[in-house]
PDB file of N, CA and C in Angstrom:
ATOM      1  N   MET A   5    -190.253 -74.622  53.059  1.00  0.00           N
ATOM      2  CA  MET A   5    -191.425 -73.892  52.767  1.00  0.00           C
ATOM      3  C   MET A   5    -192.452 -73.681  53.872  1.00  0.00           C
ATOM      4  N   ARG A   6    -192.589 -74.972  54.590  1.00  0.00           N
ATOM      5  CA  ARG A   6    -193.543 -74.937  55.751  1.00  0.00           C
ATOM      6  C   ARG A   6    -193.033 -74.126  56.855  1.00  0.00           C
ATOM      7  N   LYS A   7    -191.683 -74.116  57.077  1.00  0.00           N
ATOM      8  CA  LYS A   7    -191.076 -73.259  58.079  1.00  0.00           C
ATOM      9  C   LYS A   7    -191.431 -71.769  57.818  1.00  0.00           C
ATOM     10  N   LEU A   8    -191.247 -71.313  56.551  1.00  0.00           N
ATOM     11  CA  LEU A   8    -191.420 -70.002  56.176  1.00  0.00           C
ATOM     12  C   LEU A   8    -192.939 -69.562  56.344  1.00  0.00           C
ATOM     13  N   THR A   9    -193.760 -70.506  55.890  1.00  0.00           N
ATOM     14  CA  THR A   9    -195.288 -70.311  56.051  1.00  0.00           C
ATOM     15  C   THR A   9    -195.690 -70.219  57.576  1.00  0.00           C
ATOM     16  N   SER A  10    -195.180 -71.055  58.373  1.00  0.00           N
ATOM     17  CA  SER A  10    -195.397 -71.050  59.782  1.00  0.00           C
ATOM     18  C   SER A  10    -194.888 -69.916  60.403  1.00  0.00           C
ATOM     19  N   LEU A  11    -193.747 -69.427  60.013  1.00  0.00           N
ATOM     20  CA  LEU A  11    -193.129 -68.145  60.526  1.00  0.00           C
ATOM     21  C   LEU A  11    -193.991 -67.061  60.156  1.00  0.00           C
ATOM     22  N   GLY A  12    -194.379 -66.943  58.914  1.00  0.00           N
ATOM     23  CA  GLY A  12    -195.240 -65.844  58.465  1.00  0.00           C
ATOM     24  C   GLY A  12    -196.548 -65.833  59.187  1.00  0.00           C
ATOM     25  N   MET A  13    -197.224 -66.954  59.260  1.00  0.00           N
ATOM     26  CA  MET A  13    -198.507 -66.972  59.938  1.00  0.00           C
ATOM     27  C   MET A  13    -198.292 -66.593  61.428  1.00  0.00           C
ATOM     28  N   GLY A  14    -197.282 -67.033  62.152  1.00  0.00           N
ATOM     29  CA  GLY A  14    -197.128 -66.703  63.502  1.00  0.00           C
ATOM     30  C   GLY A  14    -196.781 -65.281  63.663  1.00  0.00           C
ATOM     31  N   PHE A  15    -196.115 -64.723  62.720  1.00  0.00           N
ATOM     32  CA  PHE A  15    -195.828 -63.100  62.756  1.00  0.00           C
ATOM     33  C   PHE A  15    -197.150 -62.450  62.500  1.00  0.00           C
ATOM     34  N   LEU A  16    -197.991 -62.844  61.487  1.00  0.00           N
ATOM     35  CA  LEU A  16    -199.138 -62.163  61.321  1.00  0.00           C
ATOM     36  C   LEU A  16    -200.096 -62.356  62.629  1.00  0.00           C
ATOM     37  N   ILE A  17    -200.227 -63.419  63.188  1.00  0.00           N
ATOM     38  CA  ILE A  17    -201.112 -63.757  64.232  1.00  0.00           C
ATOM     39  C   ILE A  17    -200.742 -62.863  65.497  1.00  0.00           C
ATOM     40  N   GLY A  18    -199.326 -62.891  65.664  1.00  0.00           N
ATOM     41  CA  GLY A  18    -198.768 -62.033  66.821  1.00  0.00           C
ATOM     42  C   GLY A  18    -198.953 -60.614  66.546  1.00  0.00           C
ATOM     43  N   ALA A  19    -198.990 -60.158  65.354  1.00  0.00           N
ATOM     44  CA  ALA A  19    -199.190 -58.755  65.114  1.00  0.00           C
ATOM     45  C   ALA A  19    -200.582 -58.264  65.391  1.00  0.00           C
ATOM     46  N   VAL A  20    -201.539 -59.157  64.973  1.00  0.00           N
ATOM     47  CA  VAL A  20    -203.024 -58.945  65.251  1.00  0.00           C
ATOM     48  C   VAL A  20    -203.251 -58.901  66.676  1.00  0.00           C
ATOM     49  N   ILE A  21    -202.778 -59.918  67.471  1.00  0.00           N
ATOM     50  CA  ILE A  21    -202.915 -59.976  68.872  1.00  0.00           C
ATOM     51  C   ILE A  21    -202.373 -58.880  69.510  1.00  0.00           C
ATOM     52  N   GLY A  22    -201.121 -58.402  69.247  1.00  0.00           N
ATOM     53  CA  GLY A  22    -200.564 -57.243  69.743  1.00  0.00           C
ATOM     54  C   GLY A  22    -201.264 -56.049  69.388  1.00  0.00           C
ATOM     55  N   ALA A  23    -201.807 -55.748  68.347  1.00  0.00           N
ATOM     56  CA  ALA A  23    -202.613 -54.760  68.053  1.00  0.00           C
ATOM     57  C   ALA A  23    -203.878 -54.640  68.797  1.00  0.00           C
ATOM     58  N   ALA A  24    -204.484 -55.708  69.055  1.00  0.00           N
ATOM     59  CA  ALA A  24    -205.684 -55.862  69.931  1.00  0.00           C
ATOM     60  C   ALA A  24    -205.418 -55.519  71.361  1.00  0.00           C
ATOM     61  N   LEU A  25    -204.351 -55.909  71.851  1.00  0.00           N
ATOM     62  CA  LEU A  25    -203.914 -55.686  73.194  1.00  0.00           C
ATOM     63  C   LEU A  25    -203.649 -54.279  73.384  1.00  0.00           C
ATOM     64  N   VAL A  26    -202.883 -53.657  72.510  1.00  0.00           N
ATOM     65  CA  VAL A  26    -202.563 -52.252  72.523  1.00  0.00           C
ATOM     66  C   VAL A  26    -203.889 -51.439  72.480  1.00  0.00           C
ATOM     67  N   PHE A  27    -204.845 -51.747  71.588  1.00  0.00           N
ATOM     68  CA  PHE A  27    -206.020 -51.056  71.530  1.00  0.00           C
ATOM     69  C   PHE A  27    -206.824 -51.169  72.857  1.00  0.00           C
ATOM     70  N   VAL A  28    -206.926 -52.191  73.413  1.00  0.00           N
ATOM     71  CA  VAL A  28    -207.662 -52.470  74.639  1.00  0.00           C
ATOM     72  C   VAL A  28    -206.973 -51.779  75.925  1.00  0.00           C
ATOM     73  N   PHE A  29    -205.663 -51.889  75.999  1.00  0.00           N
ATOM     74  CA  PHE A  29    -205.017 -51.378  77.188  1.00  0.00           C
ATOM     75  C   PHE A  29    -204.370 -50.078  77.199  1.00  0.00           C
ATOM     76  N   ALA A  30    -204.056 -49.448  76.071  1.00  0.00           N
ATOM     77  CA  ALA A  30    -203.434 -48.129  75.947  1.00  0.00           C
ATOM     78  C   ALA A  30    -204.335 -47.019  76.354  1.00  0.00           C
ATOM     79  N   PRO A  31    -203.862 -46.033  77.053  1.00  0.00           N
ATOM     80  CA  PRO A  31    -204.672 -44.996  77.551  1.00  0.00           C
ATOM     81  C   PRO A  31    -204.586 -43.729  76.548  1.00  0.00           C
ATOM     82  N   ALA A  32    -204.754 -44.043  75.188  1.00  0.00           N
ATOM     83  CA  ALA A  32    -204.609 -43.049  74.209  1.00  0.00           C
ATOM     84  C   ALA A  32    -206.079 -42.718  73.924  1.00  0.00           C
ATOM     85  N   THR A  33    -206.258 -41.450  73.301  1.00  0.00           N
ATOM     86  CA  THR A  33    -207.451 -41.028  72.714  1.00  0.00           C
ATOM     87  C   THR A  33    -207.893 -41.949  71.596  1.00  0.00           C
ATOM     88  N   GLY A  34    -209.197 -41.924  71.181  1.00  0.00           N
ATOM     89  CA  GLY A  34    -209.608 -42.759  70.052  1.00  0.00           C
ATOM     90  C   GLY A  34    -208.909 -42.451  68.774  1.00  0.00           C
ATOM     91  N   GLU A  35    -208.875 -41.132  68.518  1.00  0.00           N
ATOM     92  CA  GLU A  35    -208.137 -40.752  67.147  1.00  0.00           C
ATOM     93  C   GLU A  35    -206.646 -41.248  67.214  1.00  0.00           C
ATOM     94  N   LYS A  36    -206.024 -41.013  68.317  1.00  0.00           N
ATOM     95  CA  LYS A  36    -204.513 -41.383  68.323  1.00  0.00           C
ATOM     96  C   LYS A  36    -204.486 -42.952  68.120  1.00  0.00           C
ATOM     97  N   MET A  37    -205.408 -43.670  68.806  1.00  0.00           N
ATOM     98  CA  MET A  37    -205.329 -45.096  68.718  1.00  0.00           C
ATOM     99  C   MET A  37    -205.622 -45.640  67.342  1.00  0.00           C
ATOM    100  N   ARG A  38    -206.573 -44.998  66.677  1.00  0.00           N
ATOM    101  CA  ARG A  38    -206.873 -45.389  65.345  1.00  0.00           C
ATOM    102  C   ARG A  38    -205.721 -45.126  64.475  1.00  0.00           C
ATOM    103  N   HIS A  39    -205.065 -43.940  64.591  1.00  0.00           N
ATOM    104  CA  HIS A  39    -203.831 -43.774  63.764  1.00  0.00           C
ATOM    105  C   HIS A  39    -202.725 -44.697  64.027  1.00  0.00           C
ATOM    106  N   ALA A  40    -202.515 -44.952  65.283  1.00  0.00           N
ATOM    107  CA  ALA A  40    -201.441 -45.926  65.668  1.00  0.00           C
ATOM    108  C   ALA A  40    -201.783 -47.388  65.054  1.00  0.00           C
ATOM    109  N   LEU A  41    -203.011 -47.659  65.185  1.00  0.00           N
ATOM    110  CA  LEU A  41    -203.450 -49.015  64.606  1.00  0.00           C
ATOM    111  C   LEU A  41    -203.275 -49.071  63.170  1.00  0.00           C
ATOM    112  N   ARG A  42    -203.849 -47.967  62.494  1.00  0.00           N
ATOM    113  CA  ARG A  42    -203.606 -48.071  60.964  1.00  0.00           C
ATOM    114  C   ARG A  42    -202.017 -47.964  60.641  1.00  0.00           C
ATOM    115  N   GLU A  43    -201.169 -47.328  61.366  1.00  0.00           N
ATOM    116  CA  GLU A  43    -199.832 -47.384  61.120  1.00  0.00           C
ATOM    117  C   GLU A  43    -199.165 -48.903  61.199  1.00  0.00           C
ATOM    118  N   GLY A  44    -199.666 -49.452  62.413  1.00  0.00           N
ATOM    119  CA  GLY A  44    -199.232 -50.827  62.712  1.00  0.00           C
ATOM    120  C   GLY A  44    -199.690 -51.760  61.598  1.00  0.00           C
ATOM    121  N   VAL A  45    -200.882 -51.651  61.143  1.00  0.00           N
ATOM    122  CA  VAL A  45    -201.323 -52.587  60.073  1.00  0.00           C
ATOM    123  C   VAL A  45    -200.574 -52.205  58.736  1.00  0.00           C
ATOM    124  N   ARG A  46    -200.442 -50.997  58.512  1.00  0.00           N
ATOM    125  CA  ARG A  46    -199.762 -50.652  57.285  1.00  0.00           C
ATOM    126  C   ARG A  46    -198.272 -51.279  57.273  1.00  0.00           C
ATOM    127  N   GLU A  47    -197.624 -51.031  58.407  1.00  0.00           N
ATOM    128  CA  GLU A  47    -196.291 -51.635  58.443  1.00  0.00           C
ATOM    129  C   GLU A  47    -196.262 -53.116  58.385  1.00  0.00           C
ATOM    130  N   THR A  48    -197.164 -53.796  59.025  1.00  0.00           N
ATOM    131  CA  THR A  48    -197.348 -55.318  59.005  1.00  0.00           C
ATOM    132  C   THR A  48    -197.570 -55.770  57.602  1.00  0.00           C
ATOM    133  N   MET A  49    -198.482 -55.026  56.891  1.00  0.00           N
ATOM    134  CA  MET A  49    -198.769 -55.427  55.486  1.00  0.00           C
ATOM    135  C   MET A  49    -197.554 -55.129  54.568  1.00  0.00           C
ATOM    136  N   ASP A  50    -196.856 -54.064  54.806  1.00  0.00           N
ATOM    137  CA  ASP A  50    -195.531 -53.822  53.937  1.00  0.00           C
ATOM    138  C   ASP A  50    -194.592 -54.907  54.317  1.00  0.00           C
ATOM    139  N   GLU A  51    -194.393 -55.326  55.533  1.00  0.00           N
ATOM    140  CA  GLU A  51    -193.406 -56.407  55.804  1.00  0.00           C
ATOM    141  C   GLU A  51    -193.901 -57.729  55.134  1.00  0.00           C
ATOM    142  N   ALA A  52    -195.184 -58.151  55.201  1.00  0.00           N
ATOM    143  CA  ALA A  52    -195.772 -59.240  54.585  1.00  0.00           C
ATOM    144  C   ALA A  52    -195.558 -59.144  53.034  1.00  0.00           C
ATOM    145  N   ARG A  53    -195.800 -58.008  52.463  1.00  0.00           N
ATOM    146  CA  ARG A  53    -195.538 -58.005  51.073  1.00  0.00           C
ATOM    147  C   ARG A  53    -194.067 -58.153  50.695  1.00  0.00           C
ATOM    148  N   SER A  54    -193.256 -57.600  51.443  1.00  0.00           N
ATOM    149  CA  SER A  54    -191.753 -57.671  51.144  1.00  0.00           C
ATOM    150  C   SER A  54    -191.408 -59.194  51.267  1.00  0.00           C
ATOM    151  N   ALA A  55    -191.814 -59.779  52.406  1.00  0.00           N
ATOM    152  CA  ALA A  55    -191.449 -61.206  52.456  1.00  0.00           C
ATOM    153  C   ALA A  55    -191.999 -62.073  51.392  1.00  0.00           C
ATOM    154  N   ALA A  56    -193.248 -61.746  50.932  1.00  0.00           N
ATOM    155  CA  ALA A  56    -193.755 -62.463  49.729  1.00  0.00           C
ATOM    156  C   ALA A  56    -193.020 -62.297  48.467  1.00  0.00           C
ATOM    157  N   ARG A  57    -192.546 -61.026  48.236  1.00  0.00           N
ATOM    158  CA  ARG A  57    -191.816 -60.646  47.053  1.00  0.00           C
ATOM    159  C   ARG A  57    -190.352 -61.469  47.151  1.00  0.00           C
ATOM    160  N   LYS A  58    -189.835 -61.481  48.370  1.00  0.00           N
ATOM    161  CA  LYS A  58    -188.548 -62.209  48.448  1.00  0.00           C
ATOM    162  C   LYS A  58    -188.686 -63.630  48.215  1.00  0.00           C
ATOM    163  N   ARG A  59    -189.760 -64.246  48.672  1.00  0.00           N
ATOM    164  CA  ARG A  59    -189.978 -65.679  48.466  1.00  0.00           C
ATOM    165  C   ARG A  59    -190.192 -65.890  47.082  1.00  0.00           C
ATOM    166  N   GLU A  60    -191.041 -65.086  46.386  1.00  0.00           N
ATOM    167  CA  GLU A  60    -191.385 -65.200  45.009  1.00  0.00           C
ATOM    168  C   GLU A  60    -189.991 -65.218  44.175  1.00  0.00           C
ATOM    169  N   MET A  61    -189.001 -64.264  44.511  1.00  0.00           N
ATOM    170  CA  MET A  61    -187.805 -64.281  43.793  1.00  0.00           C
ATOM    171  C   MET A  61    -186.958 -65.479  43.989  1.00  0.00           C
ATOM    172  N   GLU A  62    -187.073 -66.110  45.210  1.00  0.00           N
ATOM    173  CA  GLU A  62    -186.333 -67.266  45.507  1.00  0.00           C
ATOM    174  C   GLU A  62    -186.893 -68.396  44.771  1.00  0.00           C
ATOM    175  N   LEU A  63    -188.273 -68.571  44.660  1.00  0.00           N
ATOM    176  CA  LEU A  63    -188.858 -69.594  43.913  1.00  0.00           C
ATOM    177  C   LEU A  63    -188.661 -69.494  42.379  1.00  0.00           C
ATOM    178  N   THR A  64    -188.642 -68.305  41.990  1.00  0.00           N
ATOM    179  CA  THR A  64    -188.366 -68.135  40.566  1.00  0.00           C
ATOM    180  C   THR A  64    -187.014 -68.458  40.149  1.00  0.00           C
ATOM    181  N   GLU A  65    -186.051 -68.035  40.978  1.00  0.00           N
ATOM    182  CA  GLU A  65    -184.643 -68.541  40.761  1.00  0.00           C
ATOM    183  C   GLU A  65    -184.489 -70.075  40.858  1.00  0.00           C
ATOM    184  N   ALA A  66    -185.127 -70.641  41.847  1.00  0.00           N
ATOM    185  CA  ALA A  66    -185.025 -72.137  41.909  1.00  0.00           C
ATOM    186  C   ALA A  66    -185.546 -72.735  40.565  1.00  0.00           C
ATOM    187  N   LEU A  67    -186.715 -72.210  40.243  1.00  0.00           N
ATOM    188  CA  LEU A  67    -187.354 -72.746  38.972  1.00  0.00           C
ATOM    189  C   LEU A  67    -186.421 -72.680  37.738  1.00  0.00           C
ATOM    190  N   HIS A  68    -185.743 -71.525  37.545  1.00  0.00           N
ATOM    191  CA  HIS A  68    -184.915 -71.332  36.516  1.00  0.00           C
ATOM    192  C   HIS A  68    -183.672 -72.232  36.591  1.00  0.00           C
ATOM    193  N   GLN A  69    -183.230 -72.501  37.842  1.00  0.00           N
ATOM    194  CA  GLN A  69    -182.036 -73.359  37.905  1.00  0.00           C
ATOM    195  C   GLN A  69    -182.559 -74.861  37.619  1.00  0.00           C
ATOM    196  N   ARG A  70    -183.790 -75.215  37.984  1.00  0.00           N
ATOM    197  CA  ARG A  70    -184.227 -76.512  37.576  1.00  0.00           C
ATOM    198  C   ARG A  70    -184.381 -76.647  36.088  1.00  0.00           C
ATOM    199  N   GLN A  71    -184.859 -75.577  35.445  1.00  0.00           N
ATOM    200  CA  GLN A  71    -185.105 -75.676  34.008  1.00  0.00           C
ATOM    201  C   GLN A  71    -183.763 -75.796  33.282  1.00  0.00           C
ATOM    202  N   LYS A  72    -182.640 -75.187  33.798  1.00  0.00           N
ATOM    203  CA  LYS A  72    -181.357 -75.270  33.053  1.00  0.00           C
ATOM    204  C   LYS A  72    -180.794 -76.569  33.096  1.00  0.00           C
ATOM    205  N   ARG A  73    -181.065 -77.476  34.122  1.00  0.00           N
ATOM    206  CA  ARG A  73    -180.535 -78.787  34.223  1.00  0.00           C
ATOM    207  C   ARG A  73    -180.986 -79.671  33.210  1.00  0.00           C
ATOM    208  N   PRO A  74    -180.136 -80.632  32.704  1.00  0.00           N
ATOM    209  CA  PRO A  74    -180.684 -81.614  31.733  1.00  0.00           C
ATOM    210  C   PRO A  74    -181.644 -82.520  32.408  1.00  0.00           C
ATOM    211  N   ALA A  75    -182.626 -82.974  31.572  1.00  0.00           N
ATOM    212  CA  ALA A  75    -183.671 -83.850  32.189  1.00  0.00           C
ATOM    213  C   ALA A  75    -183.008 -85.288  32.536  1.00  0.00           C
ATOM    214  N   ALA A  76    -183.366 -85.758  33.670  1.00  0.00           N
ATOM    215  CA  ALA A  76    -183.006 -87.064  34.107  1.00  0.00           C
ATOM    216  C   ALA A  76    -183.716 -88.147  33.375  1.00  0.00           C
ATOM    217  N   ARG A  77    -183.010 -89.174  32.980  1.00  0.00           N
ATOM    218  CA  ARG A  77    -183.812 -90.278  32.291  1.00  0.00           C
ATOM    219  C   ARG A  77    -183.657 -91.592  33.040  1.00  0.00           C
TER     220      ARG A  77
END
């Protein structure tokens, strides 16, 4: 769980830093830059939501498997 959380946080931090660097160093117009930045944020959020849904399904399945097992005494 910690590995997944660390990986996700690293990805998000990297995406933010990358977007900031592109914004600062790219020779595009303001409108083009804002569009590219919005697209980057949208893609990052979509990937984060997808990863969260996948993890939710994994955890739900693990919970169901634990509930099916007889209680240890």
